Coordinates of C-alpha atoms in Angstrom, one line a residue:
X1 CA -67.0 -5.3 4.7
X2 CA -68.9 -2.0 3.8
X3 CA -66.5 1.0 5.5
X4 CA -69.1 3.5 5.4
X5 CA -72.9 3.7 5.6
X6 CA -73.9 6.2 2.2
X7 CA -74.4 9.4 2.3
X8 CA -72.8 9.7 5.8
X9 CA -69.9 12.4 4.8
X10 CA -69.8 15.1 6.7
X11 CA -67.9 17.0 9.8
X12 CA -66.9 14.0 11.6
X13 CA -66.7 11.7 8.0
X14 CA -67.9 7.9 7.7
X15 CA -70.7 6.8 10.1
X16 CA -70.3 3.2 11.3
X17 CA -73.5 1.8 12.4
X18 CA -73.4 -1.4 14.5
X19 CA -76.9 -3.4 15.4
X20 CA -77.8 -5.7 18.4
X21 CA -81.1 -7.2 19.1
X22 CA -83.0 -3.3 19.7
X23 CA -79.8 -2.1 20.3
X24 CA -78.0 0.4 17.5
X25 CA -74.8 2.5 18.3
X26 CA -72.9 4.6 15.9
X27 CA -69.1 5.7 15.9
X28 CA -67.7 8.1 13.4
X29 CA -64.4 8.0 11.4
X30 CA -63.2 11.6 13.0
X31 CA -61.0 10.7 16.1
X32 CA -63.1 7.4 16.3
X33 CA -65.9 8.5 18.7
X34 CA -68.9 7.3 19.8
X35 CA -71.5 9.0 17.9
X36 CA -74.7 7.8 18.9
X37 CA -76.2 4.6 21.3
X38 CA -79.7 3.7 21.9
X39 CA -82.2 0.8 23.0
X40 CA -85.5 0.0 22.0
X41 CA -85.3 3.5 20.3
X42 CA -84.3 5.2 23.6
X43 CA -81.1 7.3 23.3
X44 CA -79.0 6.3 26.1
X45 CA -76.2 9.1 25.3
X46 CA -76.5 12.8 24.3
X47 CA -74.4 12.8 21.3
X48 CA -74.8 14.5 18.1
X49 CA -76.7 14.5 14.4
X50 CA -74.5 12.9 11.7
X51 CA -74.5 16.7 9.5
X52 CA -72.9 18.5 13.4
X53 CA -69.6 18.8 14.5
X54 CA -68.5 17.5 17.3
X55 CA -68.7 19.9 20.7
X56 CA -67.8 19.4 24.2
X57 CA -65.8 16.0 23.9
X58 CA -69.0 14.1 22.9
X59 CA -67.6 10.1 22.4
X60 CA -64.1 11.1 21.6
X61 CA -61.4 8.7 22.9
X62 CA -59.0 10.6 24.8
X63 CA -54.8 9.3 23.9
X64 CA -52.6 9.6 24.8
X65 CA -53.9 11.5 27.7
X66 CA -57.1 12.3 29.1
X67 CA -57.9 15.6 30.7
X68 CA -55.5 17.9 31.5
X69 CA -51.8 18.3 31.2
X70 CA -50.6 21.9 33.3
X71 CA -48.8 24.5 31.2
X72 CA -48.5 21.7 28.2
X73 CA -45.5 20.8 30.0
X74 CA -44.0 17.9 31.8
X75 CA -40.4 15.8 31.9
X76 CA -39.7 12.6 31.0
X77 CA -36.5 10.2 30.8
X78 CA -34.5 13.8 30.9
X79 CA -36.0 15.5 29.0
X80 CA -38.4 18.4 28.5
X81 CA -41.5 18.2 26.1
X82 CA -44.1 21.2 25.8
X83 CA -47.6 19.8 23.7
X84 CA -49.9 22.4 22.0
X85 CA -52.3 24.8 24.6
X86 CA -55.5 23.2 23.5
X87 CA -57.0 24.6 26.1
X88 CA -55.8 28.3 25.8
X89 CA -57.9 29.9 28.2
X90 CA -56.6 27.9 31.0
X91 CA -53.1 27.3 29.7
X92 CA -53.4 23.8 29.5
X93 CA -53.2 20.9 27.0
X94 CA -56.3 18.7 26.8
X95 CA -57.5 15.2 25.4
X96 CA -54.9 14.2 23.8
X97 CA -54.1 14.2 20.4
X98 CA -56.1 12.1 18.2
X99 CA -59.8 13.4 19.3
X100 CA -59.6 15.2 15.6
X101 CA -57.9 12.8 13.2
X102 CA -59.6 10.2 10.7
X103 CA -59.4 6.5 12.1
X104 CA -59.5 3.8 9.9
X105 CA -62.0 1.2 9.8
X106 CA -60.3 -2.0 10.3
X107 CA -62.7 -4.4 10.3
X108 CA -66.4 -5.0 10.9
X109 CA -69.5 -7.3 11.4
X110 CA -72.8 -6.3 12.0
X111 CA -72.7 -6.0 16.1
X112 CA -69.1 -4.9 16.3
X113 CA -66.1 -3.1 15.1
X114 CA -62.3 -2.0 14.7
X115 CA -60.9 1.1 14.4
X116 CA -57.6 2.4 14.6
X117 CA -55.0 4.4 13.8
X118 CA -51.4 5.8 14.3
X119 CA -50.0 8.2 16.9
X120 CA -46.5 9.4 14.7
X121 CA -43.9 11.5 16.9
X122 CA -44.8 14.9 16.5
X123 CA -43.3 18.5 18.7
X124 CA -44.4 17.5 22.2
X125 CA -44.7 13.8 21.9
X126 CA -41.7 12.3 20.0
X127 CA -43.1 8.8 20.6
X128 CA -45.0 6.5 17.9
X129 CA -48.1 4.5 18.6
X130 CA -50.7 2.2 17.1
X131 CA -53.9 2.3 18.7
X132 CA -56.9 0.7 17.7
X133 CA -60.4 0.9 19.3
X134 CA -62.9 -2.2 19.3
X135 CA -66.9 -1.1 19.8
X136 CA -68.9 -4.3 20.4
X137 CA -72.9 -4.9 21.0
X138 CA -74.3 -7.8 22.5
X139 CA -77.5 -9.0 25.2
X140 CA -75.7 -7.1 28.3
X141 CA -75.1 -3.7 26.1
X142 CA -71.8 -2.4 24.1
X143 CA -68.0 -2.4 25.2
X144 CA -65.3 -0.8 24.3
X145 CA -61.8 -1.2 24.6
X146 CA -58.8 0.8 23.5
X147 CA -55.6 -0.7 22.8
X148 CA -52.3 1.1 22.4
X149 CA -49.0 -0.3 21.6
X150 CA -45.3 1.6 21.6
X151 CA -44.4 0.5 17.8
X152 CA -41.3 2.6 18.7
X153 CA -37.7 2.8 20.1
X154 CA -37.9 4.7 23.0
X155 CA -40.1 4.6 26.5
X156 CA -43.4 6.5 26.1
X157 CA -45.9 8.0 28.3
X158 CA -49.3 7.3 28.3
X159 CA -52.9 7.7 29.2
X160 CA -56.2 7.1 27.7
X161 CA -60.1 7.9 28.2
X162 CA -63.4 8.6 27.0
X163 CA -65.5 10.8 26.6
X164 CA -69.5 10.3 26.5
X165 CA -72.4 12.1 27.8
X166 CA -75.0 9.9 29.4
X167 CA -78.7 11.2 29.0
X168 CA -82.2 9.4 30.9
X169 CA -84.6 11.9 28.8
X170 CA -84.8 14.5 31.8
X171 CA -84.1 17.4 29.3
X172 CA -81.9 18.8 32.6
X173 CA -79.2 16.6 34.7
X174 CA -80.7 17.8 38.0
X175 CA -83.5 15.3 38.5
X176 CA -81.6 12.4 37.5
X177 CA -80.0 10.0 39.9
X178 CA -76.3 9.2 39.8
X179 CA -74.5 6.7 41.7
X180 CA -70.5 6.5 41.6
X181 CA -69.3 4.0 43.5
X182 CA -66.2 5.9 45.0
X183 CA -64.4 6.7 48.3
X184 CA -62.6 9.6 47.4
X185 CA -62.5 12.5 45.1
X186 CA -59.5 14.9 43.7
X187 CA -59.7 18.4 44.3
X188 CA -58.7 21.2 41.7
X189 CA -57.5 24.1 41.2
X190 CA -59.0 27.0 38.8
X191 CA -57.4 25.3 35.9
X192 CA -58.3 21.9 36.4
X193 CA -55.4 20.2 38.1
X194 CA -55.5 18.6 41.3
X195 CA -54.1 19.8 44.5
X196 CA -55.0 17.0 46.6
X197 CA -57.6 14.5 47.2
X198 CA -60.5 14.2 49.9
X199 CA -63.0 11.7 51.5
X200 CA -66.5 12.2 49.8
X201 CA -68.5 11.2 52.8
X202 CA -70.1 13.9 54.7
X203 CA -69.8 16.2 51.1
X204 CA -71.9 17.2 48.5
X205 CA -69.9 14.8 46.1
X206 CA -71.1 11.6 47.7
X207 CA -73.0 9.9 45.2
X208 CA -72.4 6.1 46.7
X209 CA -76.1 6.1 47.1
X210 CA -78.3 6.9 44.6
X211 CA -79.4 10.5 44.8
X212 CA -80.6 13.2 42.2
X213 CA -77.9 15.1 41.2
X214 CA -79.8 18.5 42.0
X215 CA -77.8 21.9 41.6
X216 CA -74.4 19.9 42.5
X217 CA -71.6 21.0 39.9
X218 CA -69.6 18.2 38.9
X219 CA -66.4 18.4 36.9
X220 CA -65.1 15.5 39.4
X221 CA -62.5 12.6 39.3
X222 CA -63.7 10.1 41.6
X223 CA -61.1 7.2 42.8
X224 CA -61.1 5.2 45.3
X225 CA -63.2 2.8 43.5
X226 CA -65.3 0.2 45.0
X227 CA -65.8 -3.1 42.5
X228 CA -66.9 -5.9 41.8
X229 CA -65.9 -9.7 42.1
X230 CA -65.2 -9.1 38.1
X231 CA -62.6 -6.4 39.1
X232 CA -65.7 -3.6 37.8
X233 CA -66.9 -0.2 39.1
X234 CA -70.0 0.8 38.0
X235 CA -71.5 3.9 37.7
X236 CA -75.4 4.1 37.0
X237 CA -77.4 7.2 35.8
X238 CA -81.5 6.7 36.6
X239 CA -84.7 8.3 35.6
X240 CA -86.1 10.0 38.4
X241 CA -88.7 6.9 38.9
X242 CA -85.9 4.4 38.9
X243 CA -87.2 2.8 35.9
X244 CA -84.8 2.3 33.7
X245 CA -81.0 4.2 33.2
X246 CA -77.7 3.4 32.1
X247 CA -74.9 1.7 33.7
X248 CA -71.1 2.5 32.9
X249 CA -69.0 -0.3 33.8
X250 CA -65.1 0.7 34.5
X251 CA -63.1 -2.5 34.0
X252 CA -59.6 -3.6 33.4
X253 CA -56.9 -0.5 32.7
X254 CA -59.4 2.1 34.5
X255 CA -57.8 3.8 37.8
X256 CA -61.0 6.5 38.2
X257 CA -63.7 8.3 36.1
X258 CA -64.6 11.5 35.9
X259 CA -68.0 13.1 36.3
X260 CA -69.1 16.4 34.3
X261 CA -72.4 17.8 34.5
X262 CA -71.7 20.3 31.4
X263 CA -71.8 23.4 33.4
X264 CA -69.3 25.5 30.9
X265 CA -71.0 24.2 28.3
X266 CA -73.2 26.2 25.7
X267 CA -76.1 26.3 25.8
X268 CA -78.6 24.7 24.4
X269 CA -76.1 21.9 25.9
X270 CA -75.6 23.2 29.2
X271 CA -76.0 20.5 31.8
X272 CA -78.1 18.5 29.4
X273 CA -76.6 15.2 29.8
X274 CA -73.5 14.0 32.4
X275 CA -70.4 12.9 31.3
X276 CA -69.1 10.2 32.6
X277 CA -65.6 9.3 31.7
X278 CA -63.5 6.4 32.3
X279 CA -59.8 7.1 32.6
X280 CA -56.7 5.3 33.5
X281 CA -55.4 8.4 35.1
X282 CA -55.9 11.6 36.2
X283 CA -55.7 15.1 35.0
X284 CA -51.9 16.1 34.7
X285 CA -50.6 12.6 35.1
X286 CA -48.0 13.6 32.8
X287 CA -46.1 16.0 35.5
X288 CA -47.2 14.5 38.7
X289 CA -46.7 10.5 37.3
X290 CA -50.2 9.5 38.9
X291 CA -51.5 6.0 37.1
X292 CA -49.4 7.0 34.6
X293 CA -48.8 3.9 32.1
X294 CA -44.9 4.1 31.0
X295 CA -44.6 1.6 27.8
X296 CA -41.8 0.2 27.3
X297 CA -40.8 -0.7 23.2
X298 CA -43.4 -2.8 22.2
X299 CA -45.5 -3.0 25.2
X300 CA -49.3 -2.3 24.6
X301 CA -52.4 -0.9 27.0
X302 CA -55.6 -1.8 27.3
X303 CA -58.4 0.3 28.8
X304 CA -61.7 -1.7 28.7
X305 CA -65.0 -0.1 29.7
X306 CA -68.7 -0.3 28.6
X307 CA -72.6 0.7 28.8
X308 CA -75.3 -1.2 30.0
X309 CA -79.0 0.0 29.7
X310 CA -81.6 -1.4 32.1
X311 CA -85.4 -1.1 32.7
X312 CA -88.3 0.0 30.8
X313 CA -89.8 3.4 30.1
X314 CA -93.4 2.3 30.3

């Protein structure tokens, strides 16, 4: 087992490549996060260079929260926990706490991967975790699924996501077309939070048919999922001429997926690709208790979700 490819040190460390057919994906050692994915030399996500940092979220797993948590502040079993104000200009704590810490490679072939590593009690979340995330590529595309397990004494809380920005080589999100497969949509306040949910028919944020995503500003969680007979929602992000695009397929431990078209971004990144973000609960699940998981000792997660491309470019 080789645990790096050479050369690859930089700002997010060891570069993991994983092959398929004319498949290739990368994930990096920081945080463990999906680097890079393409087919038939087409990049499928707008990631990053192996010599950048990560910005925006790009691939990073999101644990033990996703999105927001209000204030940093929440209650659980009696008592009172306040998390760091990673997102200061809002007052709110975001992503977790493991998007910027080394994961270790635990084991590898050539089409797949396991990476992992511990979540030790620490001011704002006194609870200890293992979590590991497997990246696999085969004929339908790559999956991922994130596993975490209370290794400790006590009850914790916990949420998980990720975070990757889907691209169909429009340079712009606006002529792409999206389709998300959901009923309903949360509202938010100017921080983030939800302050109720609403029907997406007869709104701008009805994508259950396949439209361009035009001037529309998304930074959306969608729920009310409509799936599959395999228990899967999928969203799909197509070229303008319907040609080929990239499906993400929400399976087992996903409760709703957020949508983000990159609008307080930077630019040159500003609406360049749409992030589309499966999540087994929404922002501030932590106060509110929405889809919030609740492991007991020695109970373990699982969120499963992956990305299928589709079509031709010629």
């Amino acid at each position: 087992m080789s645990a790096q490819t050479p050369g690859a040190f930089g700002p997010t460390g060891e570069q993991w490549e994983l092959r398929h057919g004319g498949q290739r994906a990368v994930v990096v050692e920081l945080g463990g996060a999906l680097r890079h994915y393409e087919a038939d030399g087409r990049p499928l996500l707008d990631g990053f260079a192996a010599d950048a940092p990560v910005t925006g979220g790009r691939g990073q797993l999101l644990v033990p929260w996703p999105n927001r948590v209000g204030g940093g502040r929440y209650r659980f079993d009696g008592a009172d926990h306040q998390l760091p104000l990673s997102e200061p200009e809002h007052h709110n704590a975001i992503h977790g706490l493991l998007r910027w810490t080394p994961w270790r490679l635990l084991d590898r072939s050539g089409d797949a991967l396991r990476a992992g590593t511990t979540l030790h009690p620490q001011p704002g979340y006194p609870f200890l975790l293992e979590v590991t995330a497997d990246y696999r590529l085969d004929d339908t595309g790559l999956e991922v699924i994130v596993r975490a397990t209370n290794t400790g004494t006590t009850r914790a809380p916990y949420g998980v996501g990720q975070h990757p920005y889907l691209t169909v080589g429009t340079g712009r999100v606006d002529e792409a077309l999206l389709t998300v497969p959901a009923r309903l949509r949360l509202r938010t306040d100017d921080a983030g939070l939800p302050i109720g949910e609403e029907p997406v028919e007869g709104t701008e944020y009805d994508f259950r048919t396949p439209r361009p995503i035009g001037a529309v500003h998304l930074d959306t969680a969608f729920t009310g999922l409509d799936r599959d007979g395999d228990g899967r929602a999928v969203v799909r992000l197509a070229h303008p001429s319907g040609r080929h695009g990239t499906d993400v397929w929400l399976g087992e431990g996903t409760r709703c997926v957020q949508v983000y078209t990159g609008d307080t971004l930077a630019e040159p990144e500003r609406r360049r690709g749409v992030a589309v973000e499966a999540m087994s609960c929404p922002a501030d699940a932590f106060r509110t208790g929405t889809d919030l998981a609740v492991l007991e000792p020695g109970a373990r997660h699982v969120l499963r979700w992956g990305l299928s491309p589709w079509g031709s470019a010629g």
